[in-house]
Amino acid sequence: MELSKEDFQPLRGRGLPVEEAPPAPESYWGGVWRRFRSNRQAVLGTAVIAFMVVLSLVGPYLSGYTYYRQDLELINHPPGALYWFGSDALGRDIFTRICYGARISLGIGFLTGVLSLVIGVLYGGISGYAGGWVDEAMMRAVEVLNSIPFLLYVILLMVLLEPGITAVLTALGAVFWLNMARIVRGQVLALKEQEFILSARLLGAGTWRILFRHLMPNSMGPVIVTMTLIVPEAIFTEAWLSFLGLGVSAPMASWGVLASEGMEGLRSYPWQLFFPAFFISLTVLAFNMLGEGLRDVLDPRLRH
Amino acid sequence: MVLIEDLHVEFATPGGVVKALRGVNLAVHSGEALALMGENGCGKSVTARAMVKLLPSPSGGITGGRIRFEGENIAAKSDKELQKILGRDIGFVFQDPMSSLNPTMKVGAQVAEVLKWHGRGDIKRIRERVLELFGSLGITSPGLRFEQYPHQISGGLRQRVMLAMALACGPKLLVADEPTAAVDVTVRARIMKLLKDLQEKTAMAILLITHDLDLVADLARRMAVMYAGKIVESGPAGEIVKNPLHPYTRGLLASLPELAASPGKRLTEIPGRPPSLLNQPPGCLFRPRCSEAVNICARIEPPEMEAGKGRTVCCWAAHPAAAEYRPERTVSGG
Amino acid sequence: MARFVLRRIVTMILALWLIITLTFVIMHSVPGGPFSSERKAPPAVLENLNARYQLNDPYWKQYVDYFSNIARGDLGPSFKYDRTVNEIISEGFPVSAALGAVALSFSLGAGILLGTLAAWKHKSWLDYSAMLLAALGFSVPGFILGGLLMYVFAYELMWLPPAMWGGWRHVVMPALALSALPMAYIARLMRSGLLEVLRQEYISTARAKGLSYGYILVHHAFKNALLPVITILGPLAAAVFTGSFAVESIFAVPGLGRYFVVSVMNRDYTLILGLTVFYSAFLLVMNFIVDLFYFLLDPRIRPAGDGGG
């Protein structure tokens, strides 16, 4: 190796060279979007859900049938060109009924998610932010409620209320917020102690401002994941209630009702079960995938 | 005893491949202790783990070099062959004594396990041996400790339990990552004495990873300083402390309280931070923090150079050409 | 120790009290229900109800009576049949319990096995297929799975009887339908638990001791990964028993679950409420036992004084 005198002259601008500036930090949501696009689970789940939503909106126009039109001469017709998914025991088009069922099942899923979000964020947020004995009492109450097998009470509520969407939403909303409240409280507690809250407080921000500008956005991740996972559980539970005869029936039927109707003619007309079963399972799978995917995408621990 | 040559270790991370070790050369001989020093993240612990193939799989792995233990290549050994050596011939003390113990297993059982696994007698004899070990490490009421769980004992006790585990089978080599970090002064003295005795009586070799210069002075004849995945200086411990050649060693020694506490010296910190091992710029990796850098330091990474008997250093300042070309030095500011 | 157990007992008692109060309130608020004036029950039943609930007493006295009856284990008469809820339970519950026990044991065994295999061969085809199976278990409701099983194994292949209750051949399909969801849950939890544990430093310690991979898995990782599985056994038992309402109806299993469904359809209010109280109490006690079991297994929550670890 040739070494010249020049090599051993002091480096220009020596002393302490400025460290290379780190790459501009990407915004939180920018990072979320980048990770989301590369997360196969989340993208696939979203695609399936989007497909279901579109199907529920435009499906009925494609088939040319209505969900209530009966054709008593063409009952229990197998799937084919006439009825894509076959017809049911009253000669109604199963494809069209599934599209309308999607509106109800997805609607119940989404609304239950939103309902538990509202209750859970209020309850958990207050509990976590207040702290002390208020927190202790509120969380003990959740603990007690959580130990109750609540699906039994969903049945009770459904027996009392007139079956229908309102009853189902009330019953499901009464149950699913518990988990959300605990998640929100945990987030609030973890964030409360962090420095940026302290600095916001030092800068004179009021309680409400801290709550909405700092606490809420920063605890979004687990809350969104929890909400995403409540949706399939609500769809699941509604299907199960439908089977017990407590679902959303007249005039439009949810997927659960369609499946339990299909159960009756299972031996001879199995498609009447297969199609609703397929749509329920695919949708629930998609939401679970989205939820699991979002967990990876939003987890701040993986941020770098 | 142990000879590490040109060891390379890489980790796959979401951000890219981290070159954690970039050609490490080390030797630890029987009856001798080698102290490995350096800032956190310089690769000390990775070196120790790589030696016995304990890197987190599948993200981390040895990508080059040789590790010889008693003449045999460890890297080429099967898991089964390695399992015979580990715990029996090589004892390992990990850095964090809390997370290094199984939380749902009594500490006595965790020590006894290594003896049982390597066939050191029946349950009664093993228990006696564990209690004896506990006693020699200054653990009071060993019978009680035997039955306790890790979370029920103090950090200092946990550290000694770890040591008991590593020493249980009378290893030929002890790898100890900060073995005295959590213990108080009297216990530290006791551990030092025990290790010294073992070194003399059984010719146990020790690879000591530590910031504790007293421990180094007492135990280790030789010392190696690591920076950014490489040994930047090695040689007899006394000489290095007295006359450090690498600017990083000087900075490191000045930052240690033991030395700085002596009159006339100030505790100083090395400015800047250790470099990221993700994308390395050309040249010496210490250059951005070095107050003595010359032009070549920015271009070519310095090779390992002989610097007197048994000493090596990786710094262009130690190159013969440096003395030749060096301009009249202004007294370095420090 | 005492504090932990005490807290669980207090929670359980509070929950039981809440359940009984809730059902009492519901009893009184149902229009056309047992205690409303416009009830339409057969005369024999009405007589029973009056004799039983003293409907002319003030509410607080009715509440105390209702409470003490339940505390004595007497759940009262059915609203539709001339039988007591206790009789119906003693007839149907053994069947449901047997089915539930089979389903739970199967989901535990299969779930733990799948989860362990998946974690052991992490990122291999074994892992991916186990997780695919779990994902399917998560997305097919039990009653639909029951229907599909029935179509395939009873109608098409004719291997198993489609309905009724008798030998083991009658248990297979309902038990499978019931255990899919808990199995999926346990498999996932076991896998993530094991992966988490295997990343811990104490596993490195165990490896540095020269222990073999299999030994470490069994003696160090398995137990610690099993702990989270145990915590969800209570909720899973609840899922199995509520799931059995639908599954028992499909397979015509003469268990308590089917009574529940029939009582819902008949609006047999006293039977629904009695069964709800019974199931709630049963599952609460199960939960409590599981908690005790957990507490025995995890030394970290055992010491008196500091509950944490």
mmCIF file of N, CA and C in Angstrom, chain C residues 121-167:
data_model
loop_
_atom_site.group_PDB
_atom_site.id
_atom_site.type_symbol
_atom_site.label_atom_id
_atom_site.label_comp_id
_atom_site.label_asym_id
_atom_site.label_seq_id
_atom_site.Cartn_x
_atom_site.Cartn_y
_atom_site.Cartn_z
ATOM 1 N N LYS C 121 -41.360 -25.359 14.771
ATOM 2 C CA LYS C 121 -40.886 -25.244 13.392
ATOM 3 C C LYS C 121 -41.336 -23.894 12.843
ATOM 4 N N HIS C 122 -40.983 -22.837 13.558
ATOM 5 C CA HIS C 122 -41.418 -21.490 13.202
ATOM 6 C C HIS C 122 -41.049 -21.178 11.750
ATOM 7 N N LYS C 123 -42.021 -20.622 11.037
ATOM 8 C CA LYS C 123 -41.842 -20.214 9.643
ATOM 9 C C LYS C 123 -41.581 -21.386 8.694
ATOM 10 N N SER C 124 -42.052 -22.568 9.068
ATOM 11 C CA SER C 124 -41.972 -23.697 8.148
ATOM 12 C C SER C 124 -43.380 -23.978 7.616
ATOM 13 N N TRP C 125 -43.508 -24.940 6.718
ATOM 14 C CA TRP C 125 -44.836 -25.271 6.199
ATOM 15 C C TRP C 125 -45.751 -25.738 7.317
ATOM 16 N N LEU C 126 -45.152 -26.386 8.336
ATOM 17 C CA LEU C 126 -45.924 -26.873 9.473
ATOM 18 C C LEU C 126 -46.578 -25.701 10.201
ATOM 19 N N ASP C 127 -45.771 -24.655 10.417
ATOM 20 C CA ASP C 127 -46.249 -23.443 11.067
ATOM 21 C C ASP C 127 -47.392 -22.837 10.257
ATOM 22 N N TYR C 128 -47.165 -22.683 8.962
ATOM 23 C CA TYR C 128 -48.167 -22.020 8.130
ATOM 24 C C TYR C 128 -49.455 -22.825 8.062
ATOM 25 N N SER C 129 -49.354 -24.158 7.956
ATOM 26 C CA SER C 129 -50.607 -24.912 7.860
ATOM 27 C C SER C 129 -51.335 -24.916 9.200
ATOM 28 N N ALA C 130 -50.589 -24.964 10.304
ATOM 29 C CA ALA C 130 -51.254 -24.916 11.608
ATOM 30 C C ALA C 130 -51.991 -23.590 11.772
ATOM 31 N N MET C 131 -51.358 -22.510 11.329
ATOM 32 C CA MET C 131 -51.997 -21.209 11.498
ATOM 33 C C MET C 131 -53.161 -21.016 10.536
ATOM 34 N N LEU C 132 -53.077 -21.663 9.381
ATOM 35 C CA LEU C 132 -54.208 -21.614 8.448
ATOM 36 C C LEU C 132 -55.410 -22.322 9.065
ATOM 37 N N LEU C 133 -55.125 -23.468 9.672
ATOM 38 C CA LEU C 133 -56.187 -24.220 10.338
ATOM 39 C C LEU C 133 -56.813 -23.372 11.442
ATOM 40 N N ALA C 134 -55.955 -22.677 12.192
ATOM 41 C CA ALA C 134 -56.458 -21.830 13.267
ATOM 42 C C ALA C 134 -57.314 -20.706 12.698
ATOM 43 N N ALA C 135 -56.860 -20.115 11.594
ATOM 44 C CA ALA C 135 -57.621 -19.022 10.985
ATOM 45 C C ALA C 135 -58.991 -19.512 10.550
ATOM 46 N N LEU C 136 -59.056 -20.741 10.027
ATOM 47 C CA LEU C 136 -60.340 -21.308 9.634
ATOM 48 C C LEU C 136 -61.224 -21.527 10.862
ATOM 49 N N GLY C 137 -60.613 -22.046 11.922
ATOM 50 C CA GLY C 137 -61.368 -22.261 13.149
ATOM 51 C C GLY C 137 -61.961 -20.973 13.676
ATOM 52 N N PHE C 138 -61.245 -19.863 13.442
ATOM 53 C CA PHE C 138 -61.727 -18.569 13.890
ATOM 54 C C PHE C 138 -62.886 -18.060 13.043
ATOM 55 N N SER C 139 -62.953 -18.516 11.782
ATOM 56 C CA SER C 139 -63.890 -17.831 10.900
ATOM 57 C C SER C 139 -65.150 -18.632 10.563
ATOM 58 N N VAL C 140 -65.218 -19.884 10.981
ATOM 59 C CA VAL C 140 -66.440 -20.642 10.706
ATOM 60 C C VAL C 140 -67.231 -20.796 12.006
ATOM 61 N N PRO C 141 -68.419 -20.221 12.096
ATOM 62 C CA PRO C 141 -69.217 -20.370 13.319
ATOM 63 C C PRO C 141 -69.507 -21.842 13.597
ATOM 64 N N GLY C 142 -69.570 -22.180 14.890
ATOM 65 C CA GLY C 142 -69.736 -23.571 15.288
ATOM 66 C C GLY C 142 -70.944 -24.243 14.670
ATOM 67 N N PHE C 143 -72.097 -23.540 14.613
ATOM 68 C CA PHE C 143 -73.289 -24.222 14.104
ATOM 69 C C PHE C 143 -73.173 -24.474 12.602
ATOM 70 N N ILE C 144 -72.475 -23.565 11.898
ATOM 71 C CA ILE C 144 -72.269 -23.788 10.467
ATOM 72 C C ILE C 144 -71.311 -24.947 10.243
ATOM 73 N N LEU C 145 -70.248 -24.969 11.052
ATOM 74 C CA LEU C 145 -69.312 -26.086 10.951
ATOM 75 C C LEU C 145 -70.048 -27.394 11.221
ATOM 76 N N GLY C 146 -70.941 -27.369 12.221
ATOM 77 C CA GLY C 146 -71.740 -28.550 12.520
ATOM 78 C C GLY C 146 -72.541 -28.994 11.306
ATOM 79 N N GLY C 147 -73.172 -28.029 10.646
ATOM 80 C CA GLY C 147 -73.955 -28.350 9.453
ATOM 81 C C GLY C 147 -73.091 -28.939 8.356
ATOM 82 N N LEU C 148 -71.937 -28.334 8.140
ATOM 83 C CA LEU C 148 -71.045 -28.820 7.084
ATOM 84 C C LEU C 148 -70.554 -30.229 7.395
ATOM 85 N N LEU C 149 -70.184 -30.441 8.663
ATOM 86 C CA LEU C 149 -69.730 -31.779 9.070
ATOM 87 C C LEU C 149 -70.830 -32.797 8.834
ATOM 88 N N MET C 150 -72.041 -32.389 9.217
ATOM 89 C CA MET C 150 -73.162 -33.317 9.080
ATOM 90 C C MET C 150 -73.373 -33.677 7.604
ATOM 91 N N TYR C 151 -73.291 -32.659 6.753
ATOM 92 C CA TYR C 151 -73.499 -32.923 5.333
ATOM 93 C C TYR C 151 -72.454 -33.906 4.814
ATOM 94 N N VAL C 152 -71.195 -33.665 5.172
ATOM 95 C CA VAL C 152 -70.113 -34.501 4.636
ATOM 96 C C VAL C 152 -70.125 -35.898 5.259
ATOM 97 N N PHE C 153 -70.122 -35.968 6.584
ATOM 98 C CA PHE C 153 -69.887 -37.264 7.225
ATOM 99 C C PHE C 153 -71.153 -38.081 7.430
ATOM 100 N N ALA C 154 -72.296 -37.409 7.528
ATOM 101 C CA ALA C 154 -73.517 -38.182 7.748
ATOM 102 C C ALA C 154 -74.265 -38.429 6.442
ATOM 103 N N TYR C 155 -74.387 -37.375 5.605
ATOM 104 C CA TYR C 155 -75.219 -37.533 4.409
ATOM 105 C C TYR C 155 -74.421 -38.064 3.221
ATOM 106 N N GLU C 156 -73.247 -37.509 2.985
ATOM 107 C CA GLU C 156 -72.483 -37.922 1.811
ATOM 108 C C GLU C 156 -71.721 -39.210 2.075
ATOM 109 N N LEU C 157 -70.871 -39.213 3.104
ATOM 110 C CA LEU C 157 -70.026 -40.383 3.357
ATOM 111 C C LEU C 157 -70.747 -41.439 4.195
ATOM 112 N N MET C 158 -71.752 -41.007 4.933
ATOM 113 C CA MET C 158 -72.521 -41.885 5.811
ATOM 114 C C MET C 158 -71.637 -42.664 6.784
ATOM 115 N N TRP C 159 -70.666 -41.981 7.340
ATOM 116 C CA TRP C 159 -69.789 -42.616 8.331
ATOM 117 C C TRP C 159 -70.360 -42.487 9.730
ATOM 118 N N LEU C 160 -71.021 -41.370 9.974
ATOM 119 C CA LEU C 160 -71.464 -41.079 11.335
ATOM 120 C C LEU C 160 -72.955 -40.778 11.332
ATOM 121 N N PRO C 161 -73.633 -41.104 12.443
ATOM 122 C CA PRO C 161 -75.069 -40.807 12.524
ATOM 123 C C PRO C 161 -75.284 -39.290 12.597
ATOM 124 N N PRO C 162 -76.302 -38.769 11.890
ATOM 125 C CA PRO C 162 -76.498 -37.328 11.848
ATOM 126 C C PRO C 162 -77.046 -36.763 13.150
ATOM 127 N N ALA C 163 -77.675 -37.570 13.970
ATOM 128 C CA ALA C 163 -78.320 -36.983 15.140
ATOM 129 C C ALA C 163 -78.417 -37.991 16.266
ATOM 130 N N MET C 164 -78.994 -37.544 17.354
ATOM 131 C CA MET C 164 -79.250 -38.318 18.563
ATOM 132 C C MET C 164 -77.995 -38.513 19.402
ATOM 133 N N TRP C 165 -78.171 -39.286 20.434
ATOM 134 C CA TRP C 165 -77.175 -39.379 21.473
ATOM 135 C C TRP C 165 -77.046 -40.815 21.905
ATOM 136 N N GLY C 166 -75.833 -41.329 21.995
ATOM 137 C CA GLY C 166 -75.668 -42.722 22.387
ATOM 138 C C GLY C 166 -74.195 -43.019 22.563
ATOM 139 N N GLY C 167 -73.613 -43.694 21.597
ATOM 140 C CA GLY C 167 -72.213 -44.064 21.722
ATOM 141 C C GLY C 167 -71.281 -42.948 21.301
#
